[in-house]
mmCIF file of C-alpha atoms in Angstrom:
data_model
loop_
_atom_site.group_PDB
_atom_site.id
_atom_site.type_symbol
_atom_site.label_atom_id
_atom_site.label_comp_id
_atom_site.label_asym_id
_atom_site.label_seq_id
_atom_site.Cartn_x
_atom_site.Cartn_y
_atom_site.Cartn_z
ATOM 1 C CA MET A 21 0.000 0.000 0.000
ATOM 2 C CA SER A 22 1.350 3.437 -0.873
ATOM 3 C CA ALA A 23 0.389 6.833 0.478
ATOM 4 C CA GLU A 24 -1.039 9.118 -2.196
ATOM 5 C CA ALA A 25 -1.069 12.277 -0.078
ATOM 6 C CA LEU A 26 0.428 13.325 3.234
ATOM 7 C CA VAL A 27 -0.710 16.697 4.509
ATOM 8 C CA ASP A 28 -0.164 18.564 7.780
ATOM 9 C CA ASP A 29 -3.251 20.727 8.080
ATOM 10 C CA GLY A 30 -1.899 22.722 11.015
ATOM 11 C CA SER A 31 -4.212 21.096 13.519
ATOM 12 C CA GLY A 32 -1.779 18.440 14.679
ATOM 13 C CA PHE A 33 -3.479 15.821 12.519
ATOM 14 C CA THR A 34 -1.893 14.029 9.576
ATOM 15 C CA LEU A 35 -4.176 13.302 6.648
ATOM 16 C CA VAL A 36 -3.310 10.172 4.690
ATOM 17 C CA THR A 37 -5.180 9.121 1.559
ATOM 18 C CA ARG A 38 -4.384 5.548 0.654
ATOM 19 C CA LYS A 39 -5.068 3.198 -2.230
ATOM 20 C CA ARG A 40 -4.496 -0.512 -2.121
ATOM 21 C CA GLY A 41 -3.683 -2.345 -5.295
ATOM 22 C CA GLY A 42 -3.955 -5.933 -6.362
ATOM 23 C CA GLY A 43 -7.589 -6.720 -5.663
ATOM 24 C CA ARG A 44 -9.751 -6.608 -8.781
ATOM 25 C CA GLY A 45 -12.451 -4.003 -8.411
ATOM 26 C CA ARG A 46 -11.244 -3.031 -4.916
ATOM 27 C CA LYS A 47 -12.360 0.397 -3.766
ATOM 28 C CA GLU A 48 -9.850 2.832 -2.339
ATOM 29 C CA SER A 49 -9.416 2.869 1.426
ATOM 30 C CA PRO A 50 -11.055 5.626 3.455
ATOM 31 C CA THR A 51 -9.415 9.021 3.758
ATOM 32 C CA ARG A 52 -7.667 8.485 7.051
ATOM 33 C CA THR A 53 -6.431 10.934 9.667
ATOM 34 C CA THR A 54 -4.410 10.158 12.754
ATOM 35 C CA ALA A 55 -5.369 12.224 15.798
ATOM 36 C CA GLY A 56 -2.614 12.342 18.356
ATOM 37 C CA ARG A 57 0.766 10.675 18.317
ATOM 38 C CA GLY A 58 0.010 7.239 16.991
ATOM 39 C CA ALA A 59 -2.475 4.931 15.356
ATOM 40 C CA PRO A 60 -4.096 2.130 17.351
ATOM 41 C CA PRO A 61 -2.464 -1.272 17.280
ATOM 42 C CA ALA A 62 -3.236 -3.273 14.167
ATOM 43 C CA GLY A 63 -5.136 -6.287 15.346
ATOM 44 C CA PRO A 64 -8.604 -7.714 15.698
ATOM 45 C CA ALA A 65 -11.133 -5.644 17.566
ATOM 46 C CA ALA A 66 -11.374 -6.549 21.213
ATOM 47 C CA SER A 67 -14.524 -8.078 22.586
ATOM 48 C CA ALA A 68 -16.607 -6.273 25.161
ATOM 49 C CA GLY A 69 -15.037 -8.434 27.824
ATOM 50 C CA ALA A 70 -16.432 -11.255 29.911
ATOM 51 C CA PRO A 71 -18.469 -10.340 32.989
ATOM 52 C CA ASP A 72 -16.847 -10.792 36.384
ATOM 53 C CA GLY A 73 -19.735 -13.083 37.421
ATOM 54 C CA ASP A 74 -20.230 -16.693 36.444
ATOM 55 C CA GLY A 75 -22.346 -15.860 33.362
ATOM 56 C CA ASN A 76 -25.080 -18.307 34.414
ATOM 57 C CA GLY A 77 -28.005 -15.965 34.799
ATOM 58 C CA ASP A 78 -26.543 -13.938 37.676
ATOM 59 C CA PRO A 79 -28.309 -10.545 37.663
ATOM 60 C CA GLY A 80 -24.977 -8.841 38.217
ATOM 61 C CA PRO A 81 -24.010 -6.137 40.697
ATOM 62 C CA ASP A 82 -26.571 -3.744 42.146
ATOM 63 C CA GLU A 83 -26.821 -0.059 41.272
ATOM 64 C CA GLU A 84 -24.746 1.174 44.206
ATOM 65 C CA THR A 85 -21.924 -1.228 43.381
ATOM 66 C CA ILE A 86 -21.980 -0.206 39.725
ATOM 67 C CA ARG A 87 -21.780 3.488 40.605
ATOM 68 C CA LYS A 88 -18.741 2.838 42.803
ATOM 69 C CA ARG A 89 -17.108 0.855 40.012
ATOM 70 C CA LEU A 90 -17.572 3.751 37.579
ATOM 71 C CA ILE A 91 -15.404 6.089 39.676
ATOM 72 C CA ALA A 92 -12.020 4.634 38.669
ATOM 73 C CA PRO A 93 -12.631 4.545 34.882
ATOM 74 C CA THR A 94 -14.008 8.079 35.022
ATOM 75 C CA ARG A 95 -10.749 9.173 36.645
ATOM 76 C CA GLU A 96 -8.712 7.240 34.072
ATOM 77 C CA LEU A 97 -10.458 8.994 31.191
ATOM 78 C CA ALA A 98 -9.877 12.350 32.881
ATOM 79 C CA ARG A 99 -6.213 11.507 33.543
ATOM 80 C CA VAL A 100 -5.440 11.014 29.859
ATOM 81 C CA GLU A 101 -8.014 13.611 28.672
ATOM 82 C CA TYR A 102 -9.523 11.005 26.372
ATOM 83 C CA VAL A 103 -13.010 12.486 26.200
ATOM 84 C CA GLU A 104 -11.550 15.882 25.322
ATOM 85 C CA LYS A 105 -9.600 14.275 22.470
ATOM 86 C CA VAL A 106 -12.694 12.484 21.179
ATOM 87 C CA LEU A 107 -14.783 15.643 21.422
ATOM 88 C CA GLY A 108 -12.141 17.552 19.495
ATOM 89 C CA VAL A 109 -12.371 15.070 16.641
ATOM 90 C CA LEU A 110 -16.181 14.915 16.683
ATOM 91 C CA LEU A 111 -16.600 18.689 16.735
ATOM 92 C CA ALA A 112 -14.269 18.993 13.743
ATOM 93 C CA THR A 113 -16.533 16.856 11.532
ATOM 94 C CA PRO A 114 -18.829 18.687 9.082
ATOM 95 C CA VAL A 115 -21.855 17.180 10.833
ATOM 96 C CA LEU A 116 -21.079 18.809 14.174
ATOM 97 C CA ARG A 117 -19.441 21.935 12.747
ATOM 98 C CA ALA A 118 -22.856 22.882 11.375
ATOM 99 C CA GLY A 119 -23.821 23.811 14.932
ATOM 100 C CA LYS A 120 -27.077 21.860 15.092
ATOM 101 C CA ALA A 121 -28.060 19.768 18.099
ATOM 102 C CA VAL A 122 -27.215 16.106 17.506
ATOM 103 C CA ARG A 123 -28.466 12.710 18.575
ATOM 104 C CA LEU A 124 -26.191 10.245 20.351
ATOM 105 C CA VAL A 125 -26.845 6.507 20.020
ATOM 106 C CA GLY A 126 -24.675 3.730 21.464
ATOM 107 C CA TYR A 127 -24.654 0.018 20.676
ATOM 108 C CA GLY A 128 -22.970 -3.077 22.061
ATOM 109 C CA ILE A 129 -20.759 -1.987 24.956
ATOM 110 C CA GLY A 130 -21.645 -5.018 27.089
ATOM 111 C CA ASN A 131 -22.017 -5.342 30.863
ATOM 112 C CA PHE A 132 -20.409 -2.192 32.225
ATOM 113 C CA GLY A 133 -21.415 -3.165 35.740
ATOM 114 C CA SER A 134 -19.275 -6.309 35.608
ATOM 115 C CA SER A 135 -16.405 -5.763 33.173
ATOM 116 C CA ALA A 136 -13.563 -3.243 33.022
ATOM 117 C CA VAL A 137 -13.567 -2.598 29.260
ATOM 118 C CA PRO A 138 -17.312 -1.861 29.018
ATOM 119 C CA ARG A 139 -16.997 0.407 32.077
ATOM 120 C CA LEU A 140 -14.494 2.624 30.286
ATOM 121 C CA GLN A 141 -16.687 2.684 27.189
ATOM 122 C CA TYR A 142 -19.788 3.521 29.215
ATOM 123 C CA CYS A 143 -18.002 6.333 31.071
ATOM 124 C CA CYS A 144 -16.826 7.781 27.766
ATOM 125 C CA PHE A 145 -20.345 7.565 26.331
ATOM 126 C CA ARG A 146 -21.789 9.203 29.442
ATOM 127 C CA GLU A 147 -19.306 12.084 29.243
ATOM 128 C CA LEU A 148 -20.075 12.629 25.561
ATOM 129 C CA ALA A 149 -23.786 12.697 26.421
ATOM 130 C CA ARG A 150 -23.095 15.370 29.022
ATOM 131 C CA ARG A 151 -20.921 17.555 26.813
ATOM 132 C CA LEU A 152 -22.497 17.357 23.374
ATOM 133 C CA ASP A 153 -25.427 19.582 22.462
ATOM 134 C CA LEU A 154 -28.076 16.880 22.211
ATOM 135 C CA ALA A 155 -31.432 17.163 20.476
ATOM 136 C CA ALA A 156 -32.834 14.310 22.612
ATOM 137 C CA PRO A 157 -31.642 12.096 25.470
ATOM 138 C CA ALA A 158 -28.776 9.793 24.536
ATOM 139 C CA GLU A 159 -29.722 6.157 23.876
ATOM 140 C CA LEU A 160 -27.673 3.068 24.705
ATOM 141 C CA PHE A 161 -28.606 -0.493 23.778
ATOM 142 C CA ASP A 162 -27.062 -3.871 24.374
ATOM 143 C CA PRO A 163 -29.216 -6.983 24.787
ATOM 144 C CA VAL A 164 -27.063 -8.145 27.722
ATOM 145 C CA MET A 165 -27.602 -5.033 29.854
ATOM 146 C CA THR A 166 -28.994 -5.896 33.292
ATOM 147 C CA ALA A 167 -31.829 -4.127 35.095
ATOM 148 C CA SER A 168 -29.293 -2.446 37.379
ATOM 149 C CA GLU A 169 -27.222 -1.203 34.431
ATOM 150 C CA ILE A 170 -30.342 0.167 32.764
ATOM 151 C CA ALA A 171 -31.285 1.938 36.002
ATOM 152 C CA VAL A 172 -27.805 3.460 36.348
ATOM 153 C CA ALA A 173 -27.955 4.673 32.743
ATOM 154 C CA ALA A 174 -31.416 6.174 33.345
ATOM 155 C CA ALA A 175 -30.117 8.054 36.378
ATOM 156 C CA ASP A 176 -27.393 9.440 34.110
ATOM 157 C CA GLY A 177 -30.037 10.685 31.673
ATOM 158 C CA ILE A 178 -29.430 7.880 29.158
ATOM 159 C CA ARG A 179 -32.352 5.913 27.694
ATOM 160 C CA ALA A 180 -32.068 2.158 27.153
ATOM 161 C CA PRO A 181 -34.493 1.137 24.363
ATOM 162 C CA ARG A 182 -36.030 -2.272 24.876
ATOM 163 C CA VAL A 183 -36.414 -3.089 21.185
ATOM 164 C CA ASN A 184 -33.432 -4.739 19.515
ATOM 165 C CA GLU A 185 -33.199 -2.907 16.188
ATOM 166 C CA ALA A 186 -29.911 -4.627 15.279
ATOM 167 C CA ALA A 187 -28.373 -1.189 14.650
ATOM 168 C CA LYS A 188 -30.782 -0.545 11.766
ATOM 169 C CA ARG A 189 -31.439 2.969 13.065
ATOM 170 C CA LYS A 190 -32.602 5.468 10.452
ATOM 171 C CA CYS A 191 -31.427 8.976 11.282
ATOM 172 C CA HIS A 192 -33.653 10.595 8.580
ATOM 173 C CA GLY A 193 -30.970 13.193 7.945
ATOM 174 C CA ASP A 194 -30.845 14.328 11.589
ATOM 175 C CA PRO A 195 -27.221 14.783 12.719
ATOM 176 C CA THR A 196 -26.424 11.612 14.668
ATOM 177 C CA VAL A 197 -23.303 10.277 16.379
ATOM 178 C CA PHE A 198 -23.220 6.486 16.684
ATOM 179 C CA PHE A 199 -20.976 5.146 19.463
ATOM 180 C CA MET A 200 -20.070 1.560 18.496
ATOM 181 C CA PRO A 201 -16.584 0.548 19.700
ATOM 182 C CA HIS A 202 -15.828 -3.112 18.953
ATOM 183 C CA CYS A 203 -19.177 -3.973 17.405
ATOM 184 C CA GLY A 204 -19.208 -6.694 14.759
ATOM 185 C CA LYS A 205 -18.905 -5.512 11.166
ATOM 186 C CA GLU A 206 -22.438 -6.756 10.493
ATOM 187 C CA LEU A 207 -23.808 -4.042 12.789
ATOM 188 C CA TYR A 208 -21.960 -1.330 10.867
ATOM 189 C CA ASP A 209 -23.366 -2.840 7.689
ATOM 190 C CA ASN A 210 -26.904 -2.698 9.132
ATOM 191 C CA LEU A 211 -26.497 0.909 10.223
ATOM 192 C CA LEU A 212 -25.153 2.003 6.859
ATOM 193 C CA TRP A 213 -27.970 0.238 5.008
ATOM 194 C CA ALA A 214 -30.567 2.008 7.175
ATOM 195 C CA ASN A 215 -29.133 5.354 6.038
ATOM 196 C CA TRP A 216 -28.232 4.429 2.466
ATOM 197 C CA THR A 217 -28.833 7.764 0.740
ATOM 198 C CA VAL A 218 -26.463 10.682 0.251
ATOM 199 C CA PRO A 219 -28.234 13.153 2.598
ATOM 200 C CA HIS A 220 -28.723 10.540 5.302
ATOM 201 C CA LEU A 221 -25.145 9.237 5.293
ATOM 202 C CA ALA A 222 -23.859 12.808 5.278
ATOM 203 C CA ALA A 223 -25.610 13.294 8.639
ATOM 204 C CA VAL A 224 -23.993 10.239 10.251
ATOM 205 C CA VAL A 225 -20.827 10.091 12.362
ATOM 206 C CA ILE A 226 -19.626 6.667 13.524
ATOM 207 C CA LEU A 227 -17.188 6.121 16.390
ATOM 208 C CA GLY A 228 -16.193 2.494 16.064
ATOM 209 C CA ASN A 229 -13.803 -0.013 14.548
ATOM 210 C CA SER A 230 -11.467 1.308 11.884
ATOM 211 C CA PHE A 231 -13.013 0.914 8.420
ATOM 212 C CA ALA A 232 -9.517 1.084 6.930
ATOM 213 C CA PHE A 233 -8.547 -1.930 9.023
ATOM 214 C CA TYR A 234 -11.395 -3.910 7.441
ATOM 215 C CA VAL A 235 -10.228 -2.928 3.960
ATOM 216 C CA GLU A 236 -6.568 -3.634 4.637
ATOM 217 C CA ASN A 237 -7.295 -7.094 6.043
ATOM 218 C CA ALA A 238 -10.022 -8.264 3.690
ATOM 219 C CA ILE A 239 -9.227 -11.290 1.523
ATOM 220 C CA GLY A 240 -10.341 -10.900 -2.070
ATOM 221 C CA ASP A 241 -13.986 -9.861 -2.289
ATOM 222 C CA GLU A 242 -14.744 -11.059 1.246
ATOM 223 C CA LEU A 243 -15.859 -7.655 2.565
ATOM 224 C CA LYS A 244 -18.089 -6.950 -0.430
ATOM 225 C CA LYS A 245 -19.698 -10.388 -0.250
ATOM 226 C CA THR A 246 -20.364 -10.401 3.498
ATOM 227 C CA THR A 247 -21.062 -6.734 4.251
ATOM 228 C CA ARG A 248 -21.924 -4.927 1.021
ATOM 229 C CA TYR A 249 -22.766 -1.555 2.535
ATOM 230 C CA LEU A 250 -19.693 -1.427 4.744
ATOM 231 C CA ALA A 251 -17.511 -2.305 1.745
ATOM 232 C CA ALA A 252 -19.025 0.508 -0.327
ATOM 233 C CA ALA A 253 -18.826 3.028 2.522
ATOM 234 C CA CYS A 254 -15.138 2.294 3.015
ATOM 235 C CA GLY A 255 -14.463 3.936 -0.343
ATOM 236 C CA CYS A 256 -15.938 7.276 0.668
ATOM 237 C CA ALA A 257 -15.524 7.568 4.437
ATOM 238 C CA THR A 258 -13.201 10.072 6.046
ATOM 239 C CA GLU A 259 -11.579 8.346 9.009
ATOM 240 C CA VAL A 260 -9.796 9.877 12.000
ATOM 241 C CA VAL A 261 -7.873 7.320 14.037
ATOM 242 C CA LEU A 262 -8.190 8.013 17.754
ATOM 243 C CA GLU A 263 -5.095 7.987 19.918
ATOM 244 C CA ASN A 264 -5.468 5.327 22.610
ATOM 245 C CA PRO A 265 -3.700 6.228 25.865
ATOM 246 C CA VAL A 266 -6.419 4.607 28.003
ATOM 247 C CA ALA A 267 -5.705 1.659 30.305
ATOM 248 C CA PRO A 268 -6.760 -1.041 29.707
ATOM 249 C CA SER A 269 -6.034 -0.341 26.045
ATOM 250 C CA ALA A 270 -8.592 -2.915 24.859
ATOM 251 C CA ALA A 271 -11.385 -0.407 25.523
ATOM 252 C CA PHE A 272 -10.554 1.728 22.493
ATOM 253 C CA ASN A 273 -7.912 -0.067 20.440
ATOM 254 C CA ASN A 274 -8.419 0.123 16.676
ATOM 255 C CA THR A 275 -11.064 2.823 17.150
ATOM 256 C CA SER A 276 -11.752 5.677 14.722
ATOM 257 C CA VAL A 277 -14.280 8.394 13.993
ATOM 258 C CA HIS A 278 -15.842 8.150 10.514
ATOM 259 C CA HIS A 279 -17.909 10.679 8.610
ATOM 260 C CA PHE A 280 -19.065 11.118 5.028
ATOM 261 C CA ALA A 281 -18.598 14.169 2.823
ATOM 262 C CA VAL A 282 -21.381 14.845 0.323
ATOM 263 C CA ASP A 283 -18.993 15.356 -2.584
ATOM 264 C CA ARG A 284 -17.332 11.968 -2.028
ATOM 265 C CA LEU A 285 -20.712 10.240 -1.717
ATOM 266 C CA GLU A 286 -21.877 11.827 -4.956
ATOM 267 C CA ARG A 287 -18.815 10.495 -6.789
ATOM 268 C CA LEU A 288 -19.875 6.914 -6.154
ATOM 269 C CA PRO A 289 -21.396 5.110 -9.156
ATOM 270 C CA ALA A 290 -25.166 5.471 -9.411
ATOM 271 C CA SER A 291 -25.441 1.699 -9.085
ATOM 272 C CA THR A 292 -24.152 2.022 -5.513
ATOM 273 C CA TRP A 293 -27.551 3.324 -4.416
ATOM 274 C CA ASP A 294 -29.688 0.959 -6.499
ATOM 275 C CA GLU A 295 -31.452 -2.084 -5.105
ATOM 276 C CA ALA A 296 -30.555 -1.371 -1.504
ATOM 277 C CA ALA A 297 -31.827 -4.684 -0.151
ATOM 278 C CA GLU A 298 -31.991 -5.065 3.611
ATOM 279 C CA PRO A 299 -28.999 -7.086 4.831
ATOM 280 C CA ILE A 300 -29.718 -10.399 6.523
ATOM 281 C CA HIS A 301 -26.644 -11.832 8.169
ATOM 282 C CA VAL A 302 -26.540 -15.587 8.628
ATOM 283 C CA SER A 303 -24.482 -17.681 11.033
ATOM 284 C CA GLY A 304 -24.701 -21.358 10.181
ATOM 285 C CA HIS A 305 -28.377 -21.985 9.526
ATOM 286 C CA GLU A 306 -29.658 -19.185 11.758
ATOM 287 C CA VAL A 307 -30.526 -15.623 10.812
ATOM 288 C CA VAL A 308 -28.625 -13.314 13.164
ATOM 289 C CA ASP A 309 -30.096 -9.887 13.931
ATOM 290 C CA TRP A 310 -27.658 -8.935 16.686
ATOM 291 C CA LEU A 311 -23.974 -9.776 16.440
ATOM 292 C CA ARG A 312 -21.473 -8.695 19.077
#
């Protein structure tokens, strides 16, 4: 892979536009920016982490215990100024620069009452909800969330929808930030399909796994065959890689902010937008509507 452009824009970011050769019909990788001193480690996305309990139907810790457990990760995020760094990147996107109130939706962070990695992700999400100018209460969904976790989120002003929409959330052109660290690529595919028009995608910002990583590690047409919308979006996304000074590093490794410029979306072939069939992801013989 060779870099086509390397630009210092004066903001401390380095903009790298890459193209990967070899694969027939392969789209170019996303425009990629590194925020901070280094890119995240190249490796598979970390899982949300196993709960501390035995995983056999235990309801998990109570609300008071969860609140106490959130103190340390909140301090860790403050120590490394991670939320400030993320906010800086988000506010620099065209979606948030427009100055309109935004929606904040989170998917798949796991049991933050029981596991260290989800706790860091929840604390980051909570701080973003507090600091962004929101048009409506932030929403956070994971099918494994316990009643106590839902109650803690509610006390923090965060709604926990009870319907599993499998990330097929239509933003209808309303500026929306989706917080999805370490979700499966099928969920990104679902989200992109739900907003598969130029004006709708242009209103979406995704904080999640690096799209460029998917492109760089795909074998042949694998990405296009398994996640059509993600594969197409990779060719027109602008990606800012987030520096990851947080401990444990698994909370935000390989994490980027992605947004979509109208002019790049409009350069896609017209066929890109045709026959936008709803994706149905299959594991074995079962249809899967929620993949972690």
